[in-house]
């Protein structure tokens, strides 16, 4: 009971908001702005713009939303996660409202991403099913990819125009269109819109997302979220539109989507999948109209937006009710539903009439306008007219399939009547009545809702009156032909469906969903391969890689040096060369050592060589320190001698060769750079300073001591702390060993 | 009498307080009577809070102090506060963790404080030697801490691996520093800066020195290809230690990079051209490999390891962009990164089942049903890591990408954005398990303790506050970066 109450109250609130939006749209003279700073450094302001075009979308969102919430009260009870679904639906509604009201593009993007995420949870609402989870993830990845494209476009837009407010972008239109970044911006924004609005070749996520509960599909996948892309394109039309690229891109993609969606729809036997593909086709139509961009086309797009939202949401709800009623959505198994529930048939029939475009529904006016726009558009081919015609005819067939076929009895015996609850029936019937009423009184809708929003979008009145009856003209003839063709195709639809399936099977290797799946699979394969190869747990290998890349860094530095010659005169000294040779020989021998003792001693010789260097080059204190360190190391190793494991030089040959290579490369580069730097040794500023000041400033004659306890006292203290910690660490590790034994 | 040079003790007050706290805890722990864990935690927390208060009240003095050993500027004050906040969170997490794992808690706390002290030493250092001491203090403490879980063999393995590879990278670092010293005849960073300005950055010794320092520090912040220790160590080390390696050690590594490569006076100068190019490659590789690696992990800690690698790539973008916006973005993102990473680890630590850690991702199945609050917090952290709007992660990424695009590094920004897309895949996977999967058979999660709730709650507050109202930090950063 409590759940129903919350559904009803949400529904009521949305309805109030919807009516308020209509009232506001009628009375709004100029856009209303609301803004405050958020992060001005990156162009992020929280700024909203309320104009009639936004309000048109608000009306759609709240109107359909109100009915969907009402529908939920009948559909969702019995679902385990119903409260969660309802609250996410609410979140989604709010994000959608934010999206259409924001003036700042970045803010718009933020709400855009929120609709994506909330829709992810809504599509995955029946999460116990694996398909639902996969479909949710697919929808998410495709739309997020588009979102990322949009983000890049926004950043580029900021570079090109220096502002992110839609209202000021419109003023900078020329600047943006002249910018060399213009094509990139346009393509990226279009990519964002196309993924969201399920345009070919990104359309496949929408039918997949049909695992969502019916109210969700009615809301997200017909009326609101998928229209967000269309909203974006419409908003950007005054900024980026009316260029050849805009025209070709949108018309091409729109036409392809139209025909692909409509044909694939007929090959589906699941009602919701069928409806989803017709939605894809309708969205293609909208994109096409925006691509045309003429006054008539824009007006037609607005009308069609309203038409489509009304009939498609209703039909999705009907599909949900059918599932409740018959337990299946399979068209091949559904029949005689008209006898089971006449009320449901009535709920399905009205929207279906609008979808077919029969007078006196609003759908008829929409279709007339679209044909008119196409006929008088100066720039398009007859081919596009044909495509539009075919898509429309196929839509008629789809409407018949979805809303008539399941209700026709196949056998004579009548199934028992079943009553559906009011929340399941009322919303689609209301939507049907709205379509009818709008069709009967087109002037009212046109003047109060559509015309203001057109003006807000384009900045000038359209001079187009909506009328139900235009008389018999080419447009009307086309409409009638569409209906007849549609009905004919319905007659032979099983053949048609088989044909489409064959083509689909034949082209399946190139189908975008296959490509998507392949892409995801390949990438996961690549990821696991690289992890397996690179992260094999061998320290030896990790070190080798580090060495190699360090050499690479040095190699890059080497090639950037202007002067590559090396002064080798230092090596010519007898003493030096002897020491070097000795140390090098010891180092090489230590690699081939056969016992631990041998290896340690040979390394000691290397250290001794360094000590000798210090002795000969006037740093006896350093020499002493170096010698002591070498000694300390030896003592340390001796003290743990008994605990060390046996010495086994058992590295495989291949690894040895690899290590040798890495070591040589790094060695060569390091030596080279050190030799390059030899000339710097002439300066002796540091030691002189200490030698001069040790006695006078610090009253000590042993310079090394003075440096340690006076000049660098803080460092010494730090070193002592480090040593202390090191000791503590060693102690705790040794203690660990003891307790284990 | 010896004349003491002018020393402003106030400017190292936070460091001093931490040192005293560490020693106090050490002393308490040595008392013959058995000390309750809670007392140790509270003592340490008290010290951290006092240090935080000191740090908050510091005023930046844009000159070197302690005979040129430290430099107290706005950035260091900011980083100190971050590190102290992180230490407090880690203490809260460790308290709970030590209840279930045989860890010598007193020593552990001391080492943790020493590690933080090391990080804070890096943030104020104005001399290569001070910086090196900081790096070593931090590294040695963490090496030991990773091996402190005596019941776990992999903890020991992690410690040894971390130590050996770390020692090696320290070798690179110290060699590089020695060469810088040789090239500029001073170890003072400010003087090195002016020496470079006088003599140009192209001399071979300088190049070699910077390259080796870059390798050494690249290891600390686990830039690809110097990242290979990270997944193994993250997985094996006790979870709170992993958290501190992921957050603290990385922040400290970037602090060191900032100190060396963007010094007062030279501000990013050595990075002009050649260095920007080197970091460009490293950050590209890091973003790609880090995100690709995270994609296929099943262990949460390993996944977070790769995610932390990937974030290192995003962060290092700032050095390529090499402008003020980039620097501010870097500092902001460090705060965001701290809160979201520590928050995620706090949840991982807080959630246990039948007394065991839930470390594989499927273990979390059905968490939302039993602990909706904790699952919600985890979702916030994951969304932030992925860069969802209204979280700190989004603002940070936006800022970083913006900085890169401003300098016309389009490819870098594009790869950043594409890899962000990838990251949605693996972060959401955890959310899918938490929210959409049925719990495993007869799996009952243990009650979540107050300390875990507080730690995760605080971190979430940070993530959301920075995400919803970034101005909170923006003004601070604008003031602090003025001196650069």
PDB file of N, CA and C in Angstrom, chain B residues 76 87 116 140 146 157 198 222 246 311 326 336 352 371 399 472:
ATOM      1  N   UNK B  76      53.634  23.309   0.261  1.00  0.00           N
ATOM      2  CA  UNK B  76      54.035  22.355   1.292  1.00  0.00           C
ATOM      3  C   UNK B  76      53.028  22.359   2.448  1.00  0.00           C
ATOM      4  N   UNK B  87      46.905  10.291   7.191  1.00  0.00           N
ATOM      5  CA  UNK B  87      47.420   9.507   8.311  1.00  0.00           C
ATOM      6  C   UNK B  87      46.302   9.201   9.305  1.00  0.00           C
ATOM      7  N   UNK B 116      54.792   8.808   7.620  1.00  0.00           N
ATOM      8  CA  UNK B 116      54.157  10.106   7.353  1.00  0.00           C
ATOM      9  C   UNK B 116      55.158  11.230   7.543  1.00  0.00           C
ATOM     10  N   UNK B 140      61.733   3.056   3.963  1.00  0.00           N
ATOM     11  CA  UNK B 140      62.116   2.011   4.907  1.00  0.00           C
ATOM     12  C   UNK B 140      60.951   1.648   5.819  1.00  0.00           C
ATOM     13  N   UNK B 146      55.009  -3.451   5.264  1.00  0.00           N
ATOM     14  CA  UNK B 146      54.363  -4.418   4.357  1.00  0.00           C
ATOM     15  C   UNK B 146      54.581  -5.835   4.825  1.00  0.00           C
ATOM     16  N   UNK B 157      56.417 -11.894   1.349  1.00  0.00           N
ATOM     17  CA  UNK B 157      56.874 -11.795  -0.038  1.00  0.00           C
ATOM     18  C   UNK B 157      56.793 -10.348  -0.514  1.00  0.00           C
ATOM     19  N   UNK B 198      71.146  29.819 -15.412  1.00  0.00           N
ATOM     20  CA  UNK B 198      72.360  30.447 -15.938  1.00  0.00           C
ATOM     21  C   UNK B 198      72.968  29.639 -17.062  1.00  0.00           C
ATOM     22  N   UNK B 222      55.000   4.780  -9.126  1.00  0.00           N
ATOM     23  CA  UNK B 222      54.681   3.656 -10.009  1.00  0.00           C
ATOM     24  C   UNK B 222      54.202   4.089 -11.392  1.00  0.00           C
ATOM     25  N   UNK B 246      49.429   3.237  -1.467  1.00  0.00           N
ATOM     26  CA  UNK B 246      48.702   3.770  -2.626  1.00  0.00           C
ATOM     27  C   UNK B 246      48.537   5.268  -2.526  1.00  0.00           C
ATOM     28  N   UNK B 311      45.999   6.206 -12.146  1.00  0.00           N
ATOM     29  CA  UNK B 311      45.844   7.572 -11.675  1.00  0.00           C
ATOM     30  C   UNK B 311      47.169   8.318 -11.659  1.00  0.00           C
ATOM     31  N   UNK B 326      47.780  23.357 -14.776  1.00  0.00           N
ATOM     32  CA  UNK B 326      48.163  21.975 -14.558  1.00  0.00           C
ATOM     33  C   UNK B 326      48.605  21.745 -13.125  1.00  0.00           C
ATOM     34  N   UNK B 336      41.741  14.785  -4.152  1.00  0.00           N
ATOM     35  CA  UNK B 336      40.654  13.895  -4.577  1.00  0.00           C
ATOM     36  C   UNK B 336      41.106  12.444  -4.513  1.00  0.00           C
ATOM     37  N   UNK B 352      33.929  -7.537   6.277  1.00  0.00           N
ATOM     38  CA  UNK B 352      34.501  -8.870   6.497  1.00  0.00           C
ATOM     39  C   UNK B 352      33.364  -9.879   6.534  1.00  0.00           C
ATOM     40  N   UNK B 371      24.396  -4.407   3.897  1.00  0.00           N
ATOM     41  CA  UNK B 371      24.938  -3.144   4.418  1.00  0.00           C
ATOM     42  C   UNK B 371      24.761  -2.043   3.392  1.00  0.00           C
ATOM     43  N   UNK B 399      39.875  19.152 -14.829  1.00  0.00           N
ATOM     44  CA  UNK B 399      40.898  20.173 -14.669  1.00  0.00           C
ATOM     45  C   UNK B 399      42.203  19.739 -15.335  1.00  0.00           C
ATOM     46  N   UNK B 472      35.918  25.219  -2.571  1.00  0.00           N
ATOM     47  CA  UNK B 472      36.486  24.979  -1.256  1.00  0.00           C
ATOM     48  C   UNK B 472      38.012  24.954  -1.326  1.00  0.00           C
TER      49      UNK B 472
END
